[in-house]
mmCIF file of N, CA and C in Angstrom:
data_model
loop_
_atom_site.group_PDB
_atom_site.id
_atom_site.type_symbol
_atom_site.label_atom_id
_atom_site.label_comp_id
_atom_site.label_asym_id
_atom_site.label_seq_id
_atom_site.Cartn_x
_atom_site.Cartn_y
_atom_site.Cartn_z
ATOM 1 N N UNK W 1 -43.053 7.385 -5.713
ATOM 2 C CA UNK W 1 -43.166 7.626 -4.275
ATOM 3 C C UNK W 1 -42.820 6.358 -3.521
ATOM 4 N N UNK W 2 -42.776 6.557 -2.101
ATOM 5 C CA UNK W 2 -42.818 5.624 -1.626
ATOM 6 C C UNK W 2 -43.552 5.240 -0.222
ATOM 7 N N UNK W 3 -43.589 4.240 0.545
ATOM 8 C CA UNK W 3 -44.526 3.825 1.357
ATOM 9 C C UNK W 3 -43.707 3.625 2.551
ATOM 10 N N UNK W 4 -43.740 4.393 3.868
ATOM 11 C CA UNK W 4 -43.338 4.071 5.325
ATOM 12 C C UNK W 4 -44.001 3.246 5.901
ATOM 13 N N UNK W 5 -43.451 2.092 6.195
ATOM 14 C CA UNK W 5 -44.691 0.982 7.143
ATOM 15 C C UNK W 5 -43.618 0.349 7.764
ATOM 16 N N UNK W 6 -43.537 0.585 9.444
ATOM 17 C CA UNK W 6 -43.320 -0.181 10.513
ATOM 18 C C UNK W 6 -41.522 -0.398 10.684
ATOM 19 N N UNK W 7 -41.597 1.721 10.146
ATOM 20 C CA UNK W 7 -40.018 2.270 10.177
ATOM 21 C C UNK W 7 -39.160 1.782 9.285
ATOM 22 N N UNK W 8 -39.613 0.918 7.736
ATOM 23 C CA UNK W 8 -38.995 0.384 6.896
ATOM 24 C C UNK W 8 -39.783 0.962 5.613
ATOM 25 N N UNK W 9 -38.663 2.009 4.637
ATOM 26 C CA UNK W 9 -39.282 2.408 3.539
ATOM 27 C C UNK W 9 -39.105 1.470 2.188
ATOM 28 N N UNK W 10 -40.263 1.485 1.384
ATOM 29 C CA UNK W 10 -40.347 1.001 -0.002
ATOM 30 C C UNK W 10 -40.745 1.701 -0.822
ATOM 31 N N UNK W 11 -40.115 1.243 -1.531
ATOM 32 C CA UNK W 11 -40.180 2.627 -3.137
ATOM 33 C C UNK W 11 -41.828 1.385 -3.508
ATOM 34 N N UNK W 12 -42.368 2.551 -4.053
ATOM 35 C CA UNK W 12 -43.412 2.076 -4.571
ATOM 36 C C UNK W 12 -43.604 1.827 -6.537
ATOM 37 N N UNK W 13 -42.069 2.126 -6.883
ATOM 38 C CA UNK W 13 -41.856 2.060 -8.411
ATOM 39 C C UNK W 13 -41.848 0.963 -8.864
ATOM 40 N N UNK W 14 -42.917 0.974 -9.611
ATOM 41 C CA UNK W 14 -43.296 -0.489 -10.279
ATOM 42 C C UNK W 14 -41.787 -1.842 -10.641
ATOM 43 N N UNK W 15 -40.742 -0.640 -11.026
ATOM 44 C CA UNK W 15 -39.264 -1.207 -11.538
ATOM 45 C C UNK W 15 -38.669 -1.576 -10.502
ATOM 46 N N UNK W 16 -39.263 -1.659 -9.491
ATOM 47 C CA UNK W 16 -37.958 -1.922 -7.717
ATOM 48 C C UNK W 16 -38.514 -1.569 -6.434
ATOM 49 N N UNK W 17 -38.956 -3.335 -5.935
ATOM 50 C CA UNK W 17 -38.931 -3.700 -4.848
ATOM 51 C C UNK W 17 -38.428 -4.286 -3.774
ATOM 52 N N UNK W 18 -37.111 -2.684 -3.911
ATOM 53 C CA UNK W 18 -35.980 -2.680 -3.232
ATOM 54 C C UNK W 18 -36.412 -2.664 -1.742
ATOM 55 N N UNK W 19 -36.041 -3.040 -0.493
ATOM 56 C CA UNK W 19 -36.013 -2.475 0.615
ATOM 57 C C UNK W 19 -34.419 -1.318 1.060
ATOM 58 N N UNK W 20 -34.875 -0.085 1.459
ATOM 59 C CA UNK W 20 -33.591 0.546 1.428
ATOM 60 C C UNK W 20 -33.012 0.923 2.616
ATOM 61 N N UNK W 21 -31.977 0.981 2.568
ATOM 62 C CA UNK W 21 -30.998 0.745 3.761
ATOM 63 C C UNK W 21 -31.474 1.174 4.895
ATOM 64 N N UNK W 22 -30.696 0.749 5.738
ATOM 65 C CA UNK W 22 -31.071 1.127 7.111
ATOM 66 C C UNK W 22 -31.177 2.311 7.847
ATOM 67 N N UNK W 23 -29.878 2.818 7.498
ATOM 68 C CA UNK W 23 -29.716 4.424 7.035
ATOM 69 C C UNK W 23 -30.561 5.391 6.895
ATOM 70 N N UNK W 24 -30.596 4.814 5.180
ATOM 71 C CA UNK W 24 -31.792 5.913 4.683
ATOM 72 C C UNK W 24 -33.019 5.690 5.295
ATOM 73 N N UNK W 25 -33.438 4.541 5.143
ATOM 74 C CA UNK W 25 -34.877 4.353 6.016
ATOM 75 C C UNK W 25 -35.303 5.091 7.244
ATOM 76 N N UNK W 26 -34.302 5.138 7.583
ATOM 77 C CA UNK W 26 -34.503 6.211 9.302
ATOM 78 C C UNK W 26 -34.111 7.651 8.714
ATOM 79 N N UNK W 27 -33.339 7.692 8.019
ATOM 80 C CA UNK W 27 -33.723 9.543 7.821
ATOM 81 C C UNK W 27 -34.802 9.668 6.907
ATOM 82 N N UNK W 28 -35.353 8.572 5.894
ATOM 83 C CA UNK W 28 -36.756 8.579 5.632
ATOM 84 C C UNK W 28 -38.064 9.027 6.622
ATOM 85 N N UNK W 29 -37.848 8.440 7.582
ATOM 86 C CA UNK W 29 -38.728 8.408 8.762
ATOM 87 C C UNK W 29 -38.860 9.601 9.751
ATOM 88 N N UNK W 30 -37.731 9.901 9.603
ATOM 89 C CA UNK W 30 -37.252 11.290 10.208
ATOM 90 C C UNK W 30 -37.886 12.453 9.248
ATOM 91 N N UNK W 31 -37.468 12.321 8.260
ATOM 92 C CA UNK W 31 -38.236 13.567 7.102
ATOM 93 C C UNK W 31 -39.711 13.436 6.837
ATOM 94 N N UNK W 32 -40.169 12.181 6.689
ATOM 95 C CA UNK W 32 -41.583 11.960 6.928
ATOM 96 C C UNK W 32 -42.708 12.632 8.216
ATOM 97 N N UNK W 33 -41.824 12.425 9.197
ATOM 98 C CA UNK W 33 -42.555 12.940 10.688
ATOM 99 C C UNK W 33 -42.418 14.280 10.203
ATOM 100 N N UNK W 34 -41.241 14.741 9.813
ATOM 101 C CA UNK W 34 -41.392 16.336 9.876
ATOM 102 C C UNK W 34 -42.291 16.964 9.003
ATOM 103 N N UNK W 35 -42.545 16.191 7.522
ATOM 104 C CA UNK W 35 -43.387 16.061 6.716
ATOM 105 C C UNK W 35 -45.065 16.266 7.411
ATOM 106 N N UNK W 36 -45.105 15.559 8.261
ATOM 107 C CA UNK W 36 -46.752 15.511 8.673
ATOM 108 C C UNK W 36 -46.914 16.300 9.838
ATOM 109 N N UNK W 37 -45.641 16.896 10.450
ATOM 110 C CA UNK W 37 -46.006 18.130 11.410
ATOM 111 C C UNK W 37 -46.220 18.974 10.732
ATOM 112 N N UNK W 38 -45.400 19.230 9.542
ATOM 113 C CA UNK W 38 -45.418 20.530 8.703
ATOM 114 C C UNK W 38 -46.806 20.579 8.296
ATOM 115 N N UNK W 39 -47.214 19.137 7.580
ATOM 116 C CA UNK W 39 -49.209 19.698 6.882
ATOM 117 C C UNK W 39 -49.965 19.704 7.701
ATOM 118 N N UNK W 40 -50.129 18.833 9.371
ATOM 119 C CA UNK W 40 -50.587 19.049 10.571
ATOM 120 C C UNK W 40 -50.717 20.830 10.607
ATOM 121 N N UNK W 41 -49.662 21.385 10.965
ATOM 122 C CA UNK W 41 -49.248 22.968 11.304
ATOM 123 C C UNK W 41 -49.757 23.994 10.191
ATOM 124 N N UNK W 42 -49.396 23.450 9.145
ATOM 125 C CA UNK W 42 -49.752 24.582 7.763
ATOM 126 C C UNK W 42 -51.036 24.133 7.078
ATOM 127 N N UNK W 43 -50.570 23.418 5.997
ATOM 128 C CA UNK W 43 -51.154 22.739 4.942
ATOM 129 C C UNK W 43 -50.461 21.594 4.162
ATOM 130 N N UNK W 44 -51.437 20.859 3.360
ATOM 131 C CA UNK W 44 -50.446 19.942 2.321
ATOM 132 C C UNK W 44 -49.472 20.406 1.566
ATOM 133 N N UNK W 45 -49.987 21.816 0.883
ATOM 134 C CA UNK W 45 -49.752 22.578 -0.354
ATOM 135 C C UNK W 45 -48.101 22.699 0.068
ATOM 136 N N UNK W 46 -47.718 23.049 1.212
ATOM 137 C CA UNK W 46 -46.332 23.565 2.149
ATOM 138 C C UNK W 46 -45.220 22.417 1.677
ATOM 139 N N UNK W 47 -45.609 20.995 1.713
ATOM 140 C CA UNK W 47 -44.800 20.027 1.001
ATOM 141 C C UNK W 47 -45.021 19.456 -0.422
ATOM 142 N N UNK W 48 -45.570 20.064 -0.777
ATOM 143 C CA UNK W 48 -46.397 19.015 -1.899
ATOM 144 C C UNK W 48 -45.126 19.156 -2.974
ATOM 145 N N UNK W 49 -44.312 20.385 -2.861
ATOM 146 C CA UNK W 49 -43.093 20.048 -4.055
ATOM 147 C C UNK W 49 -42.272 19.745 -3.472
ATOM 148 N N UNK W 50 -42.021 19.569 -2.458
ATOM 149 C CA UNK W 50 -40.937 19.031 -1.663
ATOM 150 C C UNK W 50 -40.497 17.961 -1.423
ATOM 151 N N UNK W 51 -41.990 16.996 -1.555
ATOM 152 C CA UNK W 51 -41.553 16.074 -1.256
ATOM 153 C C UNK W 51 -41.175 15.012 -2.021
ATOM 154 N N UNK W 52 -41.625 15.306 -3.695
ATOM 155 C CA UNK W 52 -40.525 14.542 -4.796
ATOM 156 C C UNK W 52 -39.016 14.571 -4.602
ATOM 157 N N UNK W 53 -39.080 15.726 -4.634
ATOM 158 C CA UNK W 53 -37.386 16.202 -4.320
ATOM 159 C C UNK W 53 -36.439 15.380 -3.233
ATOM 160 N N UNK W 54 -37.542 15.194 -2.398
ATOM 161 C CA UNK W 54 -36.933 14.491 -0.858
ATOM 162 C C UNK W 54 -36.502 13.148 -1.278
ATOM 163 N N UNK W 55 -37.615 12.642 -1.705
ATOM 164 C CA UNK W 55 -37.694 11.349 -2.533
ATOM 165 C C UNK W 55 -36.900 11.078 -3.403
ATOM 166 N N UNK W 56 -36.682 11.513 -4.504
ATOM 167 C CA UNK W 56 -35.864 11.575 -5.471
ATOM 168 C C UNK W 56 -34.135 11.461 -4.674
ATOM 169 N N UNK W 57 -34.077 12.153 -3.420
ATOM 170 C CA UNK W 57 -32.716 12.573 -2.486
ATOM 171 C C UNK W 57 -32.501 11.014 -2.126
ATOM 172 N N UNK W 58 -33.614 10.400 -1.574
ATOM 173 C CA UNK W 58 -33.407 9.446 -0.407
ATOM 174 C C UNK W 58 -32.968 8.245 -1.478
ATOM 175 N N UNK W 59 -33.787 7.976 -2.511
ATOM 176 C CA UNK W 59 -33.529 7.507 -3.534
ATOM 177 C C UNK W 59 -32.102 6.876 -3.828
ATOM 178 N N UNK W 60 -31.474 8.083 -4.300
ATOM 179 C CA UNK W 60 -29.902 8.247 -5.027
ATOM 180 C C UNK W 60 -29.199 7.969 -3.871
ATOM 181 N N UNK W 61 -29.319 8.495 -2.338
ATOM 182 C CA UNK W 61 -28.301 8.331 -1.097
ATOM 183 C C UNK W 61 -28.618 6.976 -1.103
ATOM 184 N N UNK W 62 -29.552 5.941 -1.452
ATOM 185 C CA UNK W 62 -29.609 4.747 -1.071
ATOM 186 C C UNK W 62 -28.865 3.875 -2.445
ATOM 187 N N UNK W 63 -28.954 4.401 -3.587
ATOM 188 C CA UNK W 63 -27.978 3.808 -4.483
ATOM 189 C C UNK W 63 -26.932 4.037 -4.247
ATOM 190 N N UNK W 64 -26.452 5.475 -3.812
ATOM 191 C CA UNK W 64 -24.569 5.284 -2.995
ATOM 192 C C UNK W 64 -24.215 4.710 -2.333
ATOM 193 N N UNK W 65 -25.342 4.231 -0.771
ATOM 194 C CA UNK W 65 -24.710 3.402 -0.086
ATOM 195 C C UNK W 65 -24.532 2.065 -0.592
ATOM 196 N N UNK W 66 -25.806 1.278 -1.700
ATOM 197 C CA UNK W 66 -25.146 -0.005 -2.052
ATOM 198 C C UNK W 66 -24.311 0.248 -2.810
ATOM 199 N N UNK W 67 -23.835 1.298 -3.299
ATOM 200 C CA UNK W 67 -22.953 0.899 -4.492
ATOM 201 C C UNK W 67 -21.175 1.559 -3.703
ATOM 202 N N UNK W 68 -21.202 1.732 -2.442
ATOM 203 C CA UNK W 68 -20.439 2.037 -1.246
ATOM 204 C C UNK W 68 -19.943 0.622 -0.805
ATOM 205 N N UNK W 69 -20.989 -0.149 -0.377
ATOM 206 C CA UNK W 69 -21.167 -1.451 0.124
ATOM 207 C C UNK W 69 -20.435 -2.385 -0.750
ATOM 208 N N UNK W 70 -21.119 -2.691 -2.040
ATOM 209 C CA UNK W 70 -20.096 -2.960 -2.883
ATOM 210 C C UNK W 70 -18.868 -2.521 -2.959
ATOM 211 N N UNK W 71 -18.307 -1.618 -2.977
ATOM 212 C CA UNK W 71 -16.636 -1.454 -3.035
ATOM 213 C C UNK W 71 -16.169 -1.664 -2.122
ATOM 214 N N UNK W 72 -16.770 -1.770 -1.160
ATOM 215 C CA UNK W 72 -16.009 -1.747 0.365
ATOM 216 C C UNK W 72 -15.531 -3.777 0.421
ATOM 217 N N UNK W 73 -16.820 -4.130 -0.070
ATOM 218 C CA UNK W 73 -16.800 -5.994 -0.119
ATOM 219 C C UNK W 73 -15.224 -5.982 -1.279
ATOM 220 N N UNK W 74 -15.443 -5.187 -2.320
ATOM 221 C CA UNK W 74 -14.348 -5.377 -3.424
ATOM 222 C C UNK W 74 -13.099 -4.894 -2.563
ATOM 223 N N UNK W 75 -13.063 -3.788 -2.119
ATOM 224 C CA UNK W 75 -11.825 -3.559 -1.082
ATOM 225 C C UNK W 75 -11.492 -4.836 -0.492
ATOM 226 N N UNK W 76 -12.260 -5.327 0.297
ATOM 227 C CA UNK W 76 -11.838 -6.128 1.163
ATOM 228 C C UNK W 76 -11.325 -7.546 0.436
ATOM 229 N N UNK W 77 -11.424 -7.966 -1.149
ATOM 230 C CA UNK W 77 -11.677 -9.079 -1.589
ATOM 231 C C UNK W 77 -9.785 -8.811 -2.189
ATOM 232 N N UNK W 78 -9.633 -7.365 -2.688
ATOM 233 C CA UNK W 78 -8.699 -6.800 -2.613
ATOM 234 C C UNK W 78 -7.379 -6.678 -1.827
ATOM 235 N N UNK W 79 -7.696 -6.637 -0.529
ATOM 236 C CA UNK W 79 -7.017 -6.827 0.522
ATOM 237 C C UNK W 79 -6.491 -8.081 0.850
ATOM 238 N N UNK W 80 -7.415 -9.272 0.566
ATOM 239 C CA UNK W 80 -7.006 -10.237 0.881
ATOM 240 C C UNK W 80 -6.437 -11.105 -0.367
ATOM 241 N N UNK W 81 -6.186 -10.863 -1.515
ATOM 242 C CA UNK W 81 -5.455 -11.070 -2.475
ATOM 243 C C UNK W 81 -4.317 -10.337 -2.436
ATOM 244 N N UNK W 82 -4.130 -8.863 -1.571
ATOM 245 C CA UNK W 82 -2.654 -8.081 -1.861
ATOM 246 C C UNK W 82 -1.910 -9.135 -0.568
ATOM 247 N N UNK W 83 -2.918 -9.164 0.384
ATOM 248 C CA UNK W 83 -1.537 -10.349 1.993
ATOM 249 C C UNK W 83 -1.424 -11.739 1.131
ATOM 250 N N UNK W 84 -1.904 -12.520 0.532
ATOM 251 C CA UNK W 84 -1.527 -13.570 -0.291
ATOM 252 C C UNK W 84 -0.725 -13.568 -1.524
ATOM 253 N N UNK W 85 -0.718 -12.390 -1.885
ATOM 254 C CA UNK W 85 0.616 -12.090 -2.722
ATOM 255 C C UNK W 85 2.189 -11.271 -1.903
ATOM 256 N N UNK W 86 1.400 -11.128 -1.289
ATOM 257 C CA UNK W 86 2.743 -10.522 0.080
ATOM 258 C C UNK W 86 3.069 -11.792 0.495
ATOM 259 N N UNK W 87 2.332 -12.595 0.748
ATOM 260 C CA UNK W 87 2.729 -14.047 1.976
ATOM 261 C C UNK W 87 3.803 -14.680 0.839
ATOM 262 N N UNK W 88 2.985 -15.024 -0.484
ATOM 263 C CA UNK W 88 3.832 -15.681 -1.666
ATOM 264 C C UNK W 88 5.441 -14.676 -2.149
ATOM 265 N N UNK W 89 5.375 -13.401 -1.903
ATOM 266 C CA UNK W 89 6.542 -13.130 -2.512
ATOM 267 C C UNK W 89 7.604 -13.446 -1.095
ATOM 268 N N UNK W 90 7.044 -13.317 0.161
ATOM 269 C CA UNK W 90 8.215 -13.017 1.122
ATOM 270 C C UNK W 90 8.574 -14.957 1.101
ATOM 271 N N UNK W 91 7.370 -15.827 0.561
ATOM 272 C CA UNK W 91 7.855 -17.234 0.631
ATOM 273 C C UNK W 91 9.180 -17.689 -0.182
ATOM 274 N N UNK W 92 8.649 -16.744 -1.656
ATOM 275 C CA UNK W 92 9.750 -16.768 -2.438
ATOM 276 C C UNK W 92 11.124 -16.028 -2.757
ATOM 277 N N UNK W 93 10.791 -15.132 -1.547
ATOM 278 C CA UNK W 93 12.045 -13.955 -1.397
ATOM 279 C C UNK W 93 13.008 -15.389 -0.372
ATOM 280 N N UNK W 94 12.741 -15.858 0.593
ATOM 281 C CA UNK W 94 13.147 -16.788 1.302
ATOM 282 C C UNK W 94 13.709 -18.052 0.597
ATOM 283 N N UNK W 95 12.800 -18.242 -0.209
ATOM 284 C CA UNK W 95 13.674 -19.730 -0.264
ATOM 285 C C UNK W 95 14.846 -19.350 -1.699
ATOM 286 N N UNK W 96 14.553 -18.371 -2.289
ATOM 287 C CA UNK W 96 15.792 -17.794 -3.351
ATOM 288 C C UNK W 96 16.858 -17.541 -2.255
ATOM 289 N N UNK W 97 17.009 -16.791 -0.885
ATOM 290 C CA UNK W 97 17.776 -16.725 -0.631
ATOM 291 C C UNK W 97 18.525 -17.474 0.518
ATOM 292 N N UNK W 98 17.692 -18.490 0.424
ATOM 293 C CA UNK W 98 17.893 -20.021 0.828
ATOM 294 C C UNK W 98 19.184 -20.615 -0.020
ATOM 295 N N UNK W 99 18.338 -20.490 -0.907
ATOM 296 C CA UNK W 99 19.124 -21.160 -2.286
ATOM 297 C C UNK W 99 20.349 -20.752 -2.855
ATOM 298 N N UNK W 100 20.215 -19.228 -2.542
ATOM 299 C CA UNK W 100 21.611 -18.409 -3.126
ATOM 300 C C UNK W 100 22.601 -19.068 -1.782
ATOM 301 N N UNK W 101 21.989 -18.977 -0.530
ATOM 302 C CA UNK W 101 23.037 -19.614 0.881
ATOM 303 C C UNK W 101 23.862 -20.950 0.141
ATOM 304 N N UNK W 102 22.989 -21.661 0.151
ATOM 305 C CA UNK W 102 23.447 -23.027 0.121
ATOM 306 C C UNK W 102 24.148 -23.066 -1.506
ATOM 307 N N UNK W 103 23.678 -22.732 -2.321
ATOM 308 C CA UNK W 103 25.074 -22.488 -3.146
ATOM 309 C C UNK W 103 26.348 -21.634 -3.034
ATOM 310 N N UNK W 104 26.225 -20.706 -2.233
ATOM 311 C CA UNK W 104 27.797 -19.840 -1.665
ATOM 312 C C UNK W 104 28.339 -21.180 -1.107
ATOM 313 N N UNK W 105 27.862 -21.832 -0.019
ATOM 314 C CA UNK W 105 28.370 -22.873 0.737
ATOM 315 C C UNK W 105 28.615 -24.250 0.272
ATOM 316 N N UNK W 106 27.913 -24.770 -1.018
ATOM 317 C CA UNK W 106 28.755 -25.476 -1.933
ATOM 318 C C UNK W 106 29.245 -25.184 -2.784
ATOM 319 N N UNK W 107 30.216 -23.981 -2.535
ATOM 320 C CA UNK W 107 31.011 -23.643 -3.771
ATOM 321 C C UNK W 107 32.062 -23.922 -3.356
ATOM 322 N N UNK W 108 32.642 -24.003 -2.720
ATOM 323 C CA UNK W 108 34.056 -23.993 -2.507
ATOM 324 C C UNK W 108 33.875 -26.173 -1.986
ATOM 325 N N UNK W 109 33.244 -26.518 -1.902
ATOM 326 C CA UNK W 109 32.949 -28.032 -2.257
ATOM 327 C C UNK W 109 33.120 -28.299 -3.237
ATOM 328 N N UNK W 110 32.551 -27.736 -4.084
ATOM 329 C CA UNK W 110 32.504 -28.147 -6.194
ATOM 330 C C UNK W 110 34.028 -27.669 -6.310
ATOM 331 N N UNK W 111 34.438 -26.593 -6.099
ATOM 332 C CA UNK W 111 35.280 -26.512 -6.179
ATOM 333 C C UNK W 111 37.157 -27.837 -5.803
ATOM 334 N N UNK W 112 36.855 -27.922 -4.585
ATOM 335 C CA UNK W 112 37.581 -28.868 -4.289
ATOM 336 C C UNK W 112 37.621 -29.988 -4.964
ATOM 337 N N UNK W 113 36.208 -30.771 -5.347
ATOM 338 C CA UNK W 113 35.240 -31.885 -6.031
ATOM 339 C C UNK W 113 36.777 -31.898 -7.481
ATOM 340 N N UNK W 114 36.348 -30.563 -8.340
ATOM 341 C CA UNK W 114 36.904 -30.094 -9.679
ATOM 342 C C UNK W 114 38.508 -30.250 -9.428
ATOM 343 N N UNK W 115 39.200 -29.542 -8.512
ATOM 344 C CA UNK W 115 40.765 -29.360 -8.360
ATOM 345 C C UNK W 115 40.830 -31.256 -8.142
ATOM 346 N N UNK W 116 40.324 -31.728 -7.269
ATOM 347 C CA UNK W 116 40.546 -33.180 -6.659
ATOM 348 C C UNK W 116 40.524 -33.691 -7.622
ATOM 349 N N UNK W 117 39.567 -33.957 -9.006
ATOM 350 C CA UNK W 117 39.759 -34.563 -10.388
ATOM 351 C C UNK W 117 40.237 -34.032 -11.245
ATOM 352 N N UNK W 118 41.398 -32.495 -11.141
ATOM 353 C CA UNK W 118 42.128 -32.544 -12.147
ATOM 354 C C UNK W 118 43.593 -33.233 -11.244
ATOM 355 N N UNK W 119 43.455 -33.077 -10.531
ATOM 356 C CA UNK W 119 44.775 -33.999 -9.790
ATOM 357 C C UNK W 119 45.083 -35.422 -10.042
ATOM 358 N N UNK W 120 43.661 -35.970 -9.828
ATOM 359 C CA UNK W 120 43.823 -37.356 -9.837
ATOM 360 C C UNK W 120 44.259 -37.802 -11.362
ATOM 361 N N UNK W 121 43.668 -36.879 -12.404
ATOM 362 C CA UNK W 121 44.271 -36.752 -13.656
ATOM 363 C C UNK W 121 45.443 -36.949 -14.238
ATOM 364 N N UNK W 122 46.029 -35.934 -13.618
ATOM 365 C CA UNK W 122 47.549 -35.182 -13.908
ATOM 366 C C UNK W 122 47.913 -36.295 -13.347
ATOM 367 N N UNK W 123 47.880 -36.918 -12.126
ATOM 368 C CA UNK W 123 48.577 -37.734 -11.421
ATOM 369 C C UNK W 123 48.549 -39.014 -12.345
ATOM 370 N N UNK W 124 47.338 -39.596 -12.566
ATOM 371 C CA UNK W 124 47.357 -40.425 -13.636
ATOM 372 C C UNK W 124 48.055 -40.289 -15.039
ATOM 373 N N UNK W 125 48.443 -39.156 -15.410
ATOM 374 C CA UNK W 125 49.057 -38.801 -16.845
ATOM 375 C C UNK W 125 50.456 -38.781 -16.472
ATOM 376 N N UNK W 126 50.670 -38.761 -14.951
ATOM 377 C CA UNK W 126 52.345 -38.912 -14.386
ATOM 378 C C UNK W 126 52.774 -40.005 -14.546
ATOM 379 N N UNK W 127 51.745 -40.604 -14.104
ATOM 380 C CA UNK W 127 52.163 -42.365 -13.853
ATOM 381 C C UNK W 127 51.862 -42.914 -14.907
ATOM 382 N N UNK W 128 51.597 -42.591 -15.822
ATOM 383 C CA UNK W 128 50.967 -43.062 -17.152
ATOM 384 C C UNK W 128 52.893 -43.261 -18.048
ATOM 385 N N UNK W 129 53.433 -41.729 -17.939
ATOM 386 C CA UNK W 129 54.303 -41.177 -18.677
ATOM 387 C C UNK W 129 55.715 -41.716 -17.893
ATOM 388 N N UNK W 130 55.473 -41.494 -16.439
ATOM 389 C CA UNK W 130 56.685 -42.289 -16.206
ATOM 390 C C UNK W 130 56.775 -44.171 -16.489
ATOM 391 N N UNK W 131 55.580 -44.776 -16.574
ATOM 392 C CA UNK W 131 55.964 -45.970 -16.485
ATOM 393 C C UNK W 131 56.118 -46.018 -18.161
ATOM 394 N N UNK W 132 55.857 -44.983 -19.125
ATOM 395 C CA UNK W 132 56.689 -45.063 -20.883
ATOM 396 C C UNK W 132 57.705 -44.851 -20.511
ATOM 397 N N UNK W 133 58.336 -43.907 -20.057
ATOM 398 C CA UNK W 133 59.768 -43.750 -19.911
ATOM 399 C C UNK W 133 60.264 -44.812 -19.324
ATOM 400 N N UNK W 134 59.989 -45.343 -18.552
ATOM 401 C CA UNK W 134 60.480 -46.586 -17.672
ATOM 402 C C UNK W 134 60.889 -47.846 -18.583
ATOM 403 N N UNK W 135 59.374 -47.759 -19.610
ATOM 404 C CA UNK W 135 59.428 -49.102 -20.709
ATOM 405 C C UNK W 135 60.424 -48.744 -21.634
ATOM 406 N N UNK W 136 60.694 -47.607 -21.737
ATOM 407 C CA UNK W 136 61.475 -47.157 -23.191
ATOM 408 C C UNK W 136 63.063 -47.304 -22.984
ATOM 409 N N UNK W 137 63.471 -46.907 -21.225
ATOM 410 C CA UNK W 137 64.740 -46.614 -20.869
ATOM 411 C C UNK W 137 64.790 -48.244 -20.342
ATOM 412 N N UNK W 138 63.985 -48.961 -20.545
ATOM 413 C CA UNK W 138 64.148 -50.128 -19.588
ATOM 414 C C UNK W 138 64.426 -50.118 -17.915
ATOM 415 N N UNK W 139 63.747 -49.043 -17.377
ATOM 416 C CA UNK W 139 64.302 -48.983 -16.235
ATOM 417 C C UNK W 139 63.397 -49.315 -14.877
#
């Protein structure tokens, strides 16, 4: 059973000296009043099985709501790990295509870089070959 005192219910079970929600406590309070009009009006006998049952009700609705409460905190702990993995992928969607930019735009640099030192090459293997011919023809 449990004990109404000063619109705040407590289970009186030796295993849990829970205070229960706010909620339930007021429709506790609410079923209680109606409880003592009813044995006021009739008799005890009118609730006397009823009111385990009630109990037993208010009980379990007060383990759903903490265990409501809890998921809702996990939702939310949830939520704010899915925008920090959103914030991190759009950081890294950005700077990949940062990166893909600025390599399109030094490509045709490397490129030039590569043609410019096979030139200077060839050019060197010109002047290399004409000044043999030069030594060979004496010219």
């Amino acid at each position: 059973m449990e004990l109404v005192e000063d619109g705040v219910v407590y289970q009186d079970d030796p295993g849990t000296s829970a205070v229960m929600s706010e909620r339930v406590s007021g429709l506790a309070n609410s079923i209680y009043r109606e409880f003592e009009r009813l044995i006021g009006k009739y008799d005890e006998d009118v609730v006397k099985e009823l009111m385990p049952l009630v109990v037993a009700v208010l009980e379990n609705l007060d383990s759903v709501f903490a265990e409501n409460q809890e998921h809702e905190v996990e939702l939310e702990l949830l939520k704010e790990d899915n925008e920090q993995l959103i914030t991190q992928y759009e950081r890294e969607k950005a700077l990949r295509k940062h990166a893909e930019e600025a390599a399109s735009r030094d490509a045709p640099i490397r490129c030039q870089v590569i043609v410019g030192a096979h030139l200077y090459r060839a050019e060197q293997h010109v002047a290399e070959s004409v000044a043999s011919v030069q030594s060979v023809y004496g010219g």
